[in-house]
PDB file of C-alpha atoms and ligand atoms in Angstrom:
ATOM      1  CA  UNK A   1      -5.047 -14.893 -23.792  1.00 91.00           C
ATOM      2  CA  UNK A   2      -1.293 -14.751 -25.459  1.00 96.00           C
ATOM      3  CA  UNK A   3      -0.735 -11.735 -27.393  1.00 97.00           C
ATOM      4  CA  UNK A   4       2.357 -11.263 -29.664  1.00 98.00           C
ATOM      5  CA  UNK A   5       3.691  -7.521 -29.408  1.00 98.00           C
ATOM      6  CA  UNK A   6       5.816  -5.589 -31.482  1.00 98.00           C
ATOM      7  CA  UNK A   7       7.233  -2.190 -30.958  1.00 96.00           C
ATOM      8  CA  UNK A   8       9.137  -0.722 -33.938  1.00 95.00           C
ATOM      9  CA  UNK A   9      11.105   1.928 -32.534  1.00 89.00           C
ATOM     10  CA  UNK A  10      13.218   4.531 -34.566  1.00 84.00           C
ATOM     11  CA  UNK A  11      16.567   2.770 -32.885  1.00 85.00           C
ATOM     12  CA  UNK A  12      15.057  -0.802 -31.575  1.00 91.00           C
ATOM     13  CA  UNK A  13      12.407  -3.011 -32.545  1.00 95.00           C
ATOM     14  CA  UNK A  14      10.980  -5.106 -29.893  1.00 96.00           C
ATOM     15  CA  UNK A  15       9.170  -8.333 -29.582  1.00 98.00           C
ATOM     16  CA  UNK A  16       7.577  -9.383 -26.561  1.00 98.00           C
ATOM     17  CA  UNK A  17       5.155 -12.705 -25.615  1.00 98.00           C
ATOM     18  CA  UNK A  18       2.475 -10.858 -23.198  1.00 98.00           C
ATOM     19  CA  UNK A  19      -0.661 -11.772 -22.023  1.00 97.00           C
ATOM     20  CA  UNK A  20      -3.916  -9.944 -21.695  1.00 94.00           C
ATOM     21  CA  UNK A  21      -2.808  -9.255 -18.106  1.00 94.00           C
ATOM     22  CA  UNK A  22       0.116  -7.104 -19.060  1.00 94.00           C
ATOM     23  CA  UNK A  23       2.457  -9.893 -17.767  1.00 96.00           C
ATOM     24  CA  UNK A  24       5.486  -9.940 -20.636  1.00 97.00           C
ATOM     25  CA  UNK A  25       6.761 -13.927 -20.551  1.00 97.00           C
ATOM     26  CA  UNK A  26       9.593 -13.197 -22.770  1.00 97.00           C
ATOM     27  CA  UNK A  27      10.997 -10.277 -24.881  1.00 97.00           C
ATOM     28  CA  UNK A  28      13.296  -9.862 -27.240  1.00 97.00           C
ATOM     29  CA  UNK A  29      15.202  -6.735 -29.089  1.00 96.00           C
ATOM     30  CA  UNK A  30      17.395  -5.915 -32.021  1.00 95.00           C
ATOM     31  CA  UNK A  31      18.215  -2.748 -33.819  1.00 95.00           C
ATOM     32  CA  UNK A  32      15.669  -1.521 -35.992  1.00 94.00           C
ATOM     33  CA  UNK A  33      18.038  -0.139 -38.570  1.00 95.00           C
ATOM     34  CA  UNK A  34      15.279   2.347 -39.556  1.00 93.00           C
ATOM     35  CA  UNK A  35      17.302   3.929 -42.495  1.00 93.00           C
ATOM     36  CA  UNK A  36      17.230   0.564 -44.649  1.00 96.00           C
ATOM     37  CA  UNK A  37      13.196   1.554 -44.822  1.00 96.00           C
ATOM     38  CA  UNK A  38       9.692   0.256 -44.356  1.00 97.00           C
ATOM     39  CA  UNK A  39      10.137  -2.893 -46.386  1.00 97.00           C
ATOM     40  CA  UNK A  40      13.108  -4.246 -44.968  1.00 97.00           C
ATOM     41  CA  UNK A  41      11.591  -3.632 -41.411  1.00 97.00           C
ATOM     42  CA  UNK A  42       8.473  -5.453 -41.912  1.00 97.00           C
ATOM     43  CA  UNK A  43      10.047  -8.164 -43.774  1.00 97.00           C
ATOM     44  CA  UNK A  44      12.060  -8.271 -40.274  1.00 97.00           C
ATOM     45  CA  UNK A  45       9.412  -7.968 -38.385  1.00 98.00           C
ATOM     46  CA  UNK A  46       7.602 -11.288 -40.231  1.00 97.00           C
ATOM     47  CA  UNK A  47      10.798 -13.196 -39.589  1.00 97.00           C
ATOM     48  CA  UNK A  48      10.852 -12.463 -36.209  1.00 97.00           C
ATOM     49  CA  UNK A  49       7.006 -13.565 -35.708  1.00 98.00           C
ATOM     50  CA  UNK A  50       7.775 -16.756 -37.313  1.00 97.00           C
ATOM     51  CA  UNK A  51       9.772 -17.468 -34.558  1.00 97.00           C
ATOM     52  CA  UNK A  52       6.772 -17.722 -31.980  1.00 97.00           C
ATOM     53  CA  UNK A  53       3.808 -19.915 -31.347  1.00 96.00           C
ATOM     54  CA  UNK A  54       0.801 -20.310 -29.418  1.00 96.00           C
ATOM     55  CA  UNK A  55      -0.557 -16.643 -29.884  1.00 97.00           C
ATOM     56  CA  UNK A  56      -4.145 -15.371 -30.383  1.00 97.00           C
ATOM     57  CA  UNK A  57      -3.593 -11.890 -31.875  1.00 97.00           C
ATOM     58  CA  UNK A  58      -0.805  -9.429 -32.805  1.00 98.00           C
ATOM     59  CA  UNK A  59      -0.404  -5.862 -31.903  1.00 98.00           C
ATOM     60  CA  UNK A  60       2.127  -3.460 -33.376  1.00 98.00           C
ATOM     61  CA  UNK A  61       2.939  -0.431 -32.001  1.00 97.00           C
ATOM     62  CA  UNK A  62       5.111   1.673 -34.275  1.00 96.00           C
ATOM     63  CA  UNK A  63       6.556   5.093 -35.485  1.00 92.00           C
ATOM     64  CA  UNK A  64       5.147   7.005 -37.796  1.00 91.00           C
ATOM     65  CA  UNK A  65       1.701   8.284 -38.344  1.00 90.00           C
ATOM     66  CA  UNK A  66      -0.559   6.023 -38.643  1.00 93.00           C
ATOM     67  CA  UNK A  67      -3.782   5.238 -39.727  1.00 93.00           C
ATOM     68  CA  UNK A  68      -5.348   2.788 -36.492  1.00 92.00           C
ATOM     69  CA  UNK A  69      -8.269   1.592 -38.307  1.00 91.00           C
ATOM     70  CA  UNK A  70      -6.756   0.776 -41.775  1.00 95.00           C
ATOM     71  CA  UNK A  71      -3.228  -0.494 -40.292  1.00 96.00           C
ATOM     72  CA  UNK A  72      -1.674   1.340 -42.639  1.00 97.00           C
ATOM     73  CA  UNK A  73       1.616   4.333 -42.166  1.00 97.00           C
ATOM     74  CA  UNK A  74      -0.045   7.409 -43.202  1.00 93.00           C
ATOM     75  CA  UNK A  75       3.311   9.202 -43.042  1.00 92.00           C
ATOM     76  CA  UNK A  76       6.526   8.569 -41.866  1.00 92.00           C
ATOM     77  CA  UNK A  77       9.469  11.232 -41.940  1.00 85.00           C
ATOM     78  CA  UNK A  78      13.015  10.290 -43.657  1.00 84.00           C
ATOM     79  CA  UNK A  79      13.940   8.527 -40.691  1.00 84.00           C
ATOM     80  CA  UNK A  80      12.284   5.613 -41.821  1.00 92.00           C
ATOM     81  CA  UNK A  81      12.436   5.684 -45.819  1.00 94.00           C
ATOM     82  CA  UNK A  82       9.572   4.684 -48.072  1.00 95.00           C
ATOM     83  CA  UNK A  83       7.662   3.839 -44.957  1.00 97.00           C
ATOM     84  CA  UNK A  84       4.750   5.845 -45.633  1.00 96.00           C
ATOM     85  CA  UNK A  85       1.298   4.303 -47.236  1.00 97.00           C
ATOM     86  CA  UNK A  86       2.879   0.554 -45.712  1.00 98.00           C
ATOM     87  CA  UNK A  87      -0.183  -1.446 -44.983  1.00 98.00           C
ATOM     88  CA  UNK A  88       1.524  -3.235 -42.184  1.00 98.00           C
ATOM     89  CA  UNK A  89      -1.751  -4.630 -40.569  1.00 98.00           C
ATOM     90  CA  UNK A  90      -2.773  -6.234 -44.282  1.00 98.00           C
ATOM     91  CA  UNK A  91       0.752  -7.520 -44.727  1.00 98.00           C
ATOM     92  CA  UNK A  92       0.910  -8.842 -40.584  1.00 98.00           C
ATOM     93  CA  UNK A  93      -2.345 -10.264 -40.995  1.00 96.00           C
ATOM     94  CA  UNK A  94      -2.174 -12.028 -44.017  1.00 97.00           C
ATOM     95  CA  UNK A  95       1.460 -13.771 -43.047  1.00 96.00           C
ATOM     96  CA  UNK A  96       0.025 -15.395 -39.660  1.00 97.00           C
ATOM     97  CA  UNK A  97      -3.732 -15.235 -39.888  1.00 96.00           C
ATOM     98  CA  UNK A  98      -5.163 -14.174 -36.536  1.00 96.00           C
ATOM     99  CA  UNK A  99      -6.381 -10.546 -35.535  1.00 96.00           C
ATOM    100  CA  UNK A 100      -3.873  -7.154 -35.991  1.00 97.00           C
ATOM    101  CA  UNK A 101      -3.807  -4.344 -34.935  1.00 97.00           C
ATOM    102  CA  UNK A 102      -1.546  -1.368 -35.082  1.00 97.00           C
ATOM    103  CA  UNK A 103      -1.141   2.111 -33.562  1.00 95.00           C
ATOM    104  CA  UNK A 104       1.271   4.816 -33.417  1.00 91.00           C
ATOM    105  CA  UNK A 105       4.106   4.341 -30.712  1.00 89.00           C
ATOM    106  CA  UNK A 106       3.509   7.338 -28.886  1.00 84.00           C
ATOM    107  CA  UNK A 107      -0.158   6.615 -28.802  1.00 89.00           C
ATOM    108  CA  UNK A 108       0.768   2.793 -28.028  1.00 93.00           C
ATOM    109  CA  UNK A 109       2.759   3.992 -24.589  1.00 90.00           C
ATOM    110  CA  UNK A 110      -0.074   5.890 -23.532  1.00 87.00           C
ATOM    111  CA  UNK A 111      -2.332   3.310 -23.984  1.00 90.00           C
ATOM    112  CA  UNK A 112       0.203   1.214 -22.458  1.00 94.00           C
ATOM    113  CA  UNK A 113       0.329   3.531 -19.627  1.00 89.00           C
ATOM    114  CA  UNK A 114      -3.463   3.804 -18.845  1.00 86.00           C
ATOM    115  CA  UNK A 115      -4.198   0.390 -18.271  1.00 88.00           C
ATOM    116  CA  UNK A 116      -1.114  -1.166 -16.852  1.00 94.00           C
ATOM    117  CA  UNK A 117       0.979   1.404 -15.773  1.00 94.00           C
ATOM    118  CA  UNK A 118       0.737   5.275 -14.352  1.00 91.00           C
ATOM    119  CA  UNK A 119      -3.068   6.034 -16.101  1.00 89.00           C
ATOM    120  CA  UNK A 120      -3.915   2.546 -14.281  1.00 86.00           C
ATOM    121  CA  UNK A 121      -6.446   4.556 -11.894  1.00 86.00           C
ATOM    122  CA  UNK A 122      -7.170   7.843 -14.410  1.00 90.00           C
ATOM    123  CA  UNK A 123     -10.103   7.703 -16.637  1.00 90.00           C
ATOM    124  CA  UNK A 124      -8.825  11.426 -18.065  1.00 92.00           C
ATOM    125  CA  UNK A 125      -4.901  12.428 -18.959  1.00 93.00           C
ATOM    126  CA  UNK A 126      -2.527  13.513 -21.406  1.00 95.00           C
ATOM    127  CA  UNK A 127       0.483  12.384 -22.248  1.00 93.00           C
ATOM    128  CA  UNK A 128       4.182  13.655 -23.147  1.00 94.00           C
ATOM    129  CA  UNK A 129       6.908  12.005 -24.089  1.00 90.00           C
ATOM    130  CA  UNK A 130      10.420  13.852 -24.523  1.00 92.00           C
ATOM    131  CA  UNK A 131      13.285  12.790 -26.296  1.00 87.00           C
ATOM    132  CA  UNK A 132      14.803  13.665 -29.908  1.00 83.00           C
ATOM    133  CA  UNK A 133      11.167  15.616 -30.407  1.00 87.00           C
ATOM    134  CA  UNK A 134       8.088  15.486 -28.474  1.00 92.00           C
ATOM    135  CA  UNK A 135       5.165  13.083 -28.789  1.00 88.00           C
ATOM    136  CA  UNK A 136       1.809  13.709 -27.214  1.00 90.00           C
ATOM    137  CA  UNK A 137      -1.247  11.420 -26.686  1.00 91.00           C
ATOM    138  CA  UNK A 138      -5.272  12.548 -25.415  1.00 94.00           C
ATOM    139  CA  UNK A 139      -6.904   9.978 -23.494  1.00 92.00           C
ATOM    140  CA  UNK A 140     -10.457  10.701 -22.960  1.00 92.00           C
ATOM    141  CA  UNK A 141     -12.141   8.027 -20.897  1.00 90.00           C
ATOM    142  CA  UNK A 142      -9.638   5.793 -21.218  1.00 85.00           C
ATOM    143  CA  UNK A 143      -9.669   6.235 -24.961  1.00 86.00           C
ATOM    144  CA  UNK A 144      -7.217   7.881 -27.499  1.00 87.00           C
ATOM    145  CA  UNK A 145      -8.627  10.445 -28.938  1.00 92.00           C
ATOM    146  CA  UNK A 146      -7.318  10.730 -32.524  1.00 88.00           C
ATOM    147  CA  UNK A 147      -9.540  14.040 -33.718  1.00 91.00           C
ATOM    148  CA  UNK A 148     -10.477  14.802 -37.516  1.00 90.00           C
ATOM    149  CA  UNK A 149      -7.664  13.104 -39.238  1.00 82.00           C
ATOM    150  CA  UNK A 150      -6.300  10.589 -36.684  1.00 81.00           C
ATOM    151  CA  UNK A 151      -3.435  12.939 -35.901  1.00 84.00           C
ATOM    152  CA  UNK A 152      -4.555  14.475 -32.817  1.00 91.00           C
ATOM    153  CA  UNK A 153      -1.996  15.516 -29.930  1.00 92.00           C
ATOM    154  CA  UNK A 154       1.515  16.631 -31.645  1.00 91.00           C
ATOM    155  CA  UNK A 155       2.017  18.575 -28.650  1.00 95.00           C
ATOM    156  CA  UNK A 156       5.719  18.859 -29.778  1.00 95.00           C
ATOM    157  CA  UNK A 157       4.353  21.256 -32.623  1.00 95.00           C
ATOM    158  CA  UNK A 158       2.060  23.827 -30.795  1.00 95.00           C
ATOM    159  CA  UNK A 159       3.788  27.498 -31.792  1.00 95.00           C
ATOM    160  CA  UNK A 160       4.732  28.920 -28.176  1.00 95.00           C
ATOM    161  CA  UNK A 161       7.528  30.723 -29.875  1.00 95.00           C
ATOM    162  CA  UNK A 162       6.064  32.648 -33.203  1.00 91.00           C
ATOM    163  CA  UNK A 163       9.604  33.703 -34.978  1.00 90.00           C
ATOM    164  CA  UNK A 164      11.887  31.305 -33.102  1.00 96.00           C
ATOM    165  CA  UNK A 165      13.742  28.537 -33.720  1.00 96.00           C
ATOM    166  CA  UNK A 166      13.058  26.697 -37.438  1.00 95.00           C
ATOM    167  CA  UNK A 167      11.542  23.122 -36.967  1.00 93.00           C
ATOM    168  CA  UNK A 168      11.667  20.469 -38.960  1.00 86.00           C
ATOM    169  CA  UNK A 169       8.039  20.488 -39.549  1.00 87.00           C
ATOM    170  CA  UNK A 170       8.272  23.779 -41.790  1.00 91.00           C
ATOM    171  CA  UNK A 171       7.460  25.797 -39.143  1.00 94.00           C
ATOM    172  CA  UNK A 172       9.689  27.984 -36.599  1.00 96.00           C
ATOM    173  CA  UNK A 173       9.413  27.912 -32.651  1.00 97.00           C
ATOM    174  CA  UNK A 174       7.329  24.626 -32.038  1.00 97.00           C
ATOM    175  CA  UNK A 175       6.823  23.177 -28.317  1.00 98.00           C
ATOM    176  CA  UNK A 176       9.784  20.915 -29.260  1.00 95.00           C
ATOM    177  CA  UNK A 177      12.520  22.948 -30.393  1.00 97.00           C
ATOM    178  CA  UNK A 178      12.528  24.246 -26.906  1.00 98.00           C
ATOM    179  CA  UNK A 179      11.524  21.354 -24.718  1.00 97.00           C
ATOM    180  CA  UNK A 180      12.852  18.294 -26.824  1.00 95.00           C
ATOM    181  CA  UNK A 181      16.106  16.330 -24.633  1.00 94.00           C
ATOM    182  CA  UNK A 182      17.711  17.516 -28.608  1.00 93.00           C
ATOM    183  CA  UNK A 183      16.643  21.255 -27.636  1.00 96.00           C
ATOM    184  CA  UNK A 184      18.612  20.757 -23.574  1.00 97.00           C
ATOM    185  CA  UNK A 185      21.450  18.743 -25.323  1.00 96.00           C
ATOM    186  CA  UNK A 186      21.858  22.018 -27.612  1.00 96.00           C
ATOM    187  CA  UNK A 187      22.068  24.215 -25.031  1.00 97.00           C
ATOM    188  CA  UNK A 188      24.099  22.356 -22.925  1.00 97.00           C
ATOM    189  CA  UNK A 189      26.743  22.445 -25.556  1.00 97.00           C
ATOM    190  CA  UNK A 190      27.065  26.075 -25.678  1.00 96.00           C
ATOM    191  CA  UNK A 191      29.006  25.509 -22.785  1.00 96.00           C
ATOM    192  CA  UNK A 192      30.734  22.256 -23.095  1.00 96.00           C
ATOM    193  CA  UNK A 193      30.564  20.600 -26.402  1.00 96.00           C
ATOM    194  CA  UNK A 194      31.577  17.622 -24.298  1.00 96.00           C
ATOM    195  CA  UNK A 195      27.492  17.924 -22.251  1.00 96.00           C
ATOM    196  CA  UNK A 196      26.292  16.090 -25.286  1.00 93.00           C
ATOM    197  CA  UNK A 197      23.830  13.932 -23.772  1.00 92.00           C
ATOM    198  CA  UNK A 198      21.143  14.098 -21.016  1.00 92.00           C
ATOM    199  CA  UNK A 199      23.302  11.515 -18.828  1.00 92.00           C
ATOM    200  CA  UNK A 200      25.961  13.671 -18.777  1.00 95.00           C
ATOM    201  CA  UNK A 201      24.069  16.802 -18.096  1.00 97.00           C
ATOM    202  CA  UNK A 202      22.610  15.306 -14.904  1.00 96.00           C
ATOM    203  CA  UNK A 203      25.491  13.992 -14.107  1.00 96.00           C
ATOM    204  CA  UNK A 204      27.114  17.979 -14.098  1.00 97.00           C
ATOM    205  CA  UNK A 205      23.969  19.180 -12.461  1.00 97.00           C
ATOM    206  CA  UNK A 206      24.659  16.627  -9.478  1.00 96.00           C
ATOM    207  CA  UNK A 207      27.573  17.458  -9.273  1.00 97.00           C
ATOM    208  CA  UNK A 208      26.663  21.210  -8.358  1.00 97.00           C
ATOM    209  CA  UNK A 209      27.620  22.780 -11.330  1.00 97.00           C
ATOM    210  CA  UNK A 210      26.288  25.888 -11.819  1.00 97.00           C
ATOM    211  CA  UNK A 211      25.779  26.833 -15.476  1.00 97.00           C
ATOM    212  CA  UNK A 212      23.958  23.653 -16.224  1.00 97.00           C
ATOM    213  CA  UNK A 213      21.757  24.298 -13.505  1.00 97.00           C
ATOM    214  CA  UNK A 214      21.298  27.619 -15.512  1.00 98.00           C
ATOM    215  CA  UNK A 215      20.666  25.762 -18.866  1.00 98.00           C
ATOM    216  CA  UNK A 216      18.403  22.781 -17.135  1.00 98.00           C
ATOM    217  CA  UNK A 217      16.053  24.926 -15.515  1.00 98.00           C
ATOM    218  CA  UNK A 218      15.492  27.279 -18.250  1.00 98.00           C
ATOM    219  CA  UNK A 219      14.553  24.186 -20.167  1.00 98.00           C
ATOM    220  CA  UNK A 220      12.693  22.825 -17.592  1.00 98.00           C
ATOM    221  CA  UNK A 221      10.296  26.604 -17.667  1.00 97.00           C
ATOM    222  CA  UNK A 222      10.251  25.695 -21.438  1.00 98.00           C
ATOM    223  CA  UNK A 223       8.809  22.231 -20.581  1.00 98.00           C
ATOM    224  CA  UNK A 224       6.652  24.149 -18.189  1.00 97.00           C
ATOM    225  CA  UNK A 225       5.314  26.538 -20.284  1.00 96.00           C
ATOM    226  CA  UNK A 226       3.574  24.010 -22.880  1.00 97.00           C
ATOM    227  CA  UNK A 227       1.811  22.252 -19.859  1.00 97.00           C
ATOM    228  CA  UNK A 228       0.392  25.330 -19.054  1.00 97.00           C
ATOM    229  CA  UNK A 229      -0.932  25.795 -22.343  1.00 96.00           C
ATOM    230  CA  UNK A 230      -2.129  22.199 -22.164  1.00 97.00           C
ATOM    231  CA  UNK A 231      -3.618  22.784 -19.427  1.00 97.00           C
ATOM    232  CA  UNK A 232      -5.769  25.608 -20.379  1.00 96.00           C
ATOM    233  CA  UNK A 233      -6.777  23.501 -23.403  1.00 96.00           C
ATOM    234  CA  UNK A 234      -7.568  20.636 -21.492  1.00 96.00           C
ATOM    235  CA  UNK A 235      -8.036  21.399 -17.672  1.00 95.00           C
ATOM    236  CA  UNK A 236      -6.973  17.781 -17.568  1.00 94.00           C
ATOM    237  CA  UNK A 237      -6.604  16.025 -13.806  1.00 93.00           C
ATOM    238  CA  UNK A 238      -3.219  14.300 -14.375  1.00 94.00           C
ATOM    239  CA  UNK A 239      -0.383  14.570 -16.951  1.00 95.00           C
ATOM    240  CA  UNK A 240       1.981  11.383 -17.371  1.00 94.00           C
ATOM    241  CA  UNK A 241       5.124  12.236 -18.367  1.00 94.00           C
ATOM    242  CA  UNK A 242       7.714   9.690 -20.218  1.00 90.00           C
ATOM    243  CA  UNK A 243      11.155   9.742 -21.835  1.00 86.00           C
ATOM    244  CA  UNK A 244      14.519   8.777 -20.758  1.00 83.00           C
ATOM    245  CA  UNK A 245      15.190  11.772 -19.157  1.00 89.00           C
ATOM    246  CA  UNK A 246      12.176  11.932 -16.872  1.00 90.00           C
ATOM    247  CA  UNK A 247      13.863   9.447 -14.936  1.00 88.00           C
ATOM    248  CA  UNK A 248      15.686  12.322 -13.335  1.00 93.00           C
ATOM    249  CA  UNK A 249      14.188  12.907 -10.306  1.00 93.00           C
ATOM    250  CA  UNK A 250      14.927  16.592 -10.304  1.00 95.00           C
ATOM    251  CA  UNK A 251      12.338  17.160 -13.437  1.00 96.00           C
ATOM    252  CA  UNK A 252       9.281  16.112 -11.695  1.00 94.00           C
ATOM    253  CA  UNK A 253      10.284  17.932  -8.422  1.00 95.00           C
ATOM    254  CA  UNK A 254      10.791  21.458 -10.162  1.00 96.00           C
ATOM    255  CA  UNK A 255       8.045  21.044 -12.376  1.00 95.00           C
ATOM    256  CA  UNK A 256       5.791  20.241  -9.431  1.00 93.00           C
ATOM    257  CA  UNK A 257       7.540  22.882  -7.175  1.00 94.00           C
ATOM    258  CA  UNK A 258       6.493  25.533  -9.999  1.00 93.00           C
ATOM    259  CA  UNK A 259       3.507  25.016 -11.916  1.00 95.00           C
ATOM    260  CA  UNK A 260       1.212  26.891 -10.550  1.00 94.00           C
ATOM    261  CA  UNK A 261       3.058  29.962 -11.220  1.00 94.00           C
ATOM    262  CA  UNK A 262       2.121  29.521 -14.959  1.00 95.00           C
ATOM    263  CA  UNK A 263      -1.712  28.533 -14.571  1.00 96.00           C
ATOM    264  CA  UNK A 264      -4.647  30.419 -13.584  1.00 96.00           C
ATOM    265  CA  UNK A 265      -5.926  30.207  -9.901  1.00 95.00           C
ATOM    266  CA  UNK A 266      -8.458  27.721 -10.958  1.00 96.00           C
ATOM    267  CA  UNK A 267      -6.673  25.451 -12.949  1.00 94.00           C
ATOM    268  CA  UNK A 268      -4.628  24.615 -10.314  1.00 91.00           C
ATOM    269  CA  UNK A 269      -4.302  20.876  -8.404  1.00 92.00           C
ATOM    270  CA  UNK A 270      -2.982  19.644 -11.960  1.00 94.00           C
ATOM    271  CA  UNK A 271      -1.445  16.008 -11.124  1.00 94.00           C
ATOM    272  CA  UNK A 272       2.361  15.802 -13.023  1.00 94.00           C
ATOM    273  CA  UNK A 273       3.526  12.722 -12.748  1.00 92.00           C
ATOM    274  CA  UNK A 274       6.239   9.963 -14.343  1.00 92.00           C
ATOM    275  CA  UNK A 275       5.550   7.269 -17.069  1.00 92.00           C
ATOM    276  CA  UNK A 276       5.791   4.213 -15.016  1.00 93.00           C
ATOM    277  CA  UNK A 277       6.438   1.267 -17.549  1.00 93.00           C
ATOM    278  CA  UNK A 278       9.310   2.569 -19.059  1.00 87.00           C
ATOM    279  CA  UNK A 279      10.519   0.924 -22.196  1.00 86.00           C
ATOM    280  CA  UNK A 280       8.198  -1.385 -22.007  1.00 93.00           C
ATOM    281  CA  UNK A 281       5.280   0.846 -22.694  1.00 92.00           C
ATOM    282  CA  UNK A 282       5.199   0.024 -26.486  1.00 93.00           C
ATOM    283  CA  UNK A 283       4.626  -3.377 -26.336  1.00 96.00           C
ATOM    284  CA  UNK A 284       2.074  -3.163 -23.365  1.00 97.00           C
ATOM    285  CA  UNK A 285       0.134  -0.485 -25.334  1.00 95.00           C
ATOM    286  CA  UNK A 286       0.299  -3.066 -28.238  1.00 97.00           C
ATOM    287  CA  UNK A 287      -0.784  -5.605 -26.371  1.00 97.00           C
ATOM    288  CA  UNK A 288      -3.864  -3.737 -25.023  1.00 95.00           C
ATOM    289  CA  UNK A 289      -4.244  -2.865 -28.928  1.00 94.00           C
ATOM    290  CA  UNK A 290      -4.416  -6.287 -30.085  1.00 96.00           C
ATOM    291  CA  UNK A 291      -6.865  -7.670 -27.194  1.00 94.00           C
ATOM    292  CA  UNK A 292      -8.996  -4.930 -28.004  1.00 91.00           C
ATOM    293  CA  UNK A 293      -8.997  -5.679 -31.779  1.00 91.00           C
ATOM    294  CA  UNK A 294      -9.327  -9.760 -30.712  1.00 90.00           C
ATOM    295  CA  UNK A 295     -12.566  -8.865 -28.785  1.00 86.00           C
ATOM    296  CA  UNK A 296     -14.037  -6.839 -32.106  1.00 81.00           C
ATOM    297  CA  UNK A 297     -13.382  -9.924 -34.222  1.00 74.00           C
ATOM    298  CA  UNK A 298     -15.432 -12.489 -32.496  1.00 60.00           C
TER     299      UNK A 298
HETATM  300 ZN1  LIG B   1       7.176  21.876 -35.604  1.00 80.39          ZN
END
């Protein structure tokens, strides 16, 4: 089966030619250029289809909330202007005529995740994903679960600092002012305004200096510190952690070194471990997405 899989990413949109095996046989990228808005970026995103043949069923991972069972953006912040209410799996599906199917990107990489990639042998996990915030995703028996509204796991808004810093989401001292790769970046710049990006950070950390071990570890206790909370919510086996930054070695090792001083006794044995696919868990997530919604059709 040959799926066609998009990723619309707040910086690139991706296309990829996958198969039901999680084998990508080609992919492609350009810039999203998310600030022109949701109409320009799915008229893109048609263009760019056009361009392929041969496929059974589309799936479209993308940011934004959105709603999995109607297709459609249920909200999407000023990142992406007049985004919100687009009914991208009406619009998809109509253009090219075979099965859609479309799911919030942070959901999409954890789907990706659990059946081609780190969740391959979990049937329980959560997922995290830091970068400019935090995105979460709840797979229950190796299904999303969405809760009430569809909007379940923003992990990067649970309070863990009541009075603290102001967040974009109206509230002050969410998960992700703290724990975000924006929140390290920030602190890092106290001392340098020159440490403005998690590269360079390491890259001082490696090199043994001192007060960006300070600032990286007290970030990594904040990244701590909503796991443990997690944890207590969920008691879940394993947590998959993605994001640029998690590619640094000397997360997972502290985090792993440390935990258990923040959970009870018996919550201990937690499995922390890293994303696997990389970048390439949006379009294997949509791909999973769109074989699922392929089956439901026939
Ligand atoms: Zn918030």
């Amino acid at each position: 089966m040959k799926v066609l899989a998009v990723d619309i990413g707040g910086t690139a949109l991706k296309i990829a030619e996958t198969t039901h095996e999680g084998i990508i046989i080609s992919s492609y990228e350009e810039p999203t250029e998310a600030k022109k808005g949701g109409t320009y970026i799915i008229d893109k995103v048609c263009r760019l289809i056009k361009g392929y043949k041969g496929y059974d069923c589309i799936g479209i991972s993308t940011a934004g909330q959105v709603d999995s069972r109607a297709g459609t953006i249920i909200f999407a912040n000023a990142n992406i202007p007049d985004y919100t209410g687009m009914k991208v799996k009406a619009i998809i599906s109509e253009c090219f005529g075979v099965p859609v199917a479309v799911e919030n990107d942070v959901n999409a990489a954890a789907l990706g995740e659990a059946f081609y990639g780190a969740g391959k042998n979990e049937k329980d996990f959560l997922c995290l994903t830091y970068g400019t915030g935090i995105g979460g995703a709840i797979v229950i028996d190796r299904r999303i679960y969405k809760g009430h509204g569809g909007l379940a796991g923003e992990f990067g808004h649970i309070l863990l600092h009541p009075e603290g810093k102001n967040c974009g989401c109206g509230q002050k001292g969410c998960y992700e002012q703290y724990a975000s790769v924006t929140a390290l970046v920030s602190e890092a710049k106290r001392i340098d305004s020159e440490y403005n990006n998690g590269r360079i950070i390491f890259e001082q950390l490696h090199k043994g200096n001192m007060d960006i071990k300070k600032v990286v570890d007290a970030w990594i206790d904040e990244v701590m510190i909503g796991l443990a909370s997690l944890t207590h919510i969920f008691n879940p086996k394993c947590f998959i952690l993605g994001g640029g930054v998690l590619e640094e070695e000397y997360i997972v090792k502290q985090i792993n070194r440390k935990f258990s001083c923040y959970i009870m006794p018996s919550y201990r044995g937690v499995i922390i471990e890293k994303a696997k696919l990389g970048n390439k868990a949006g379009v294997l997530g949509a791909t999973y997405i769109a074989c699922q919604e392929l089956k439901g059709s026939c």
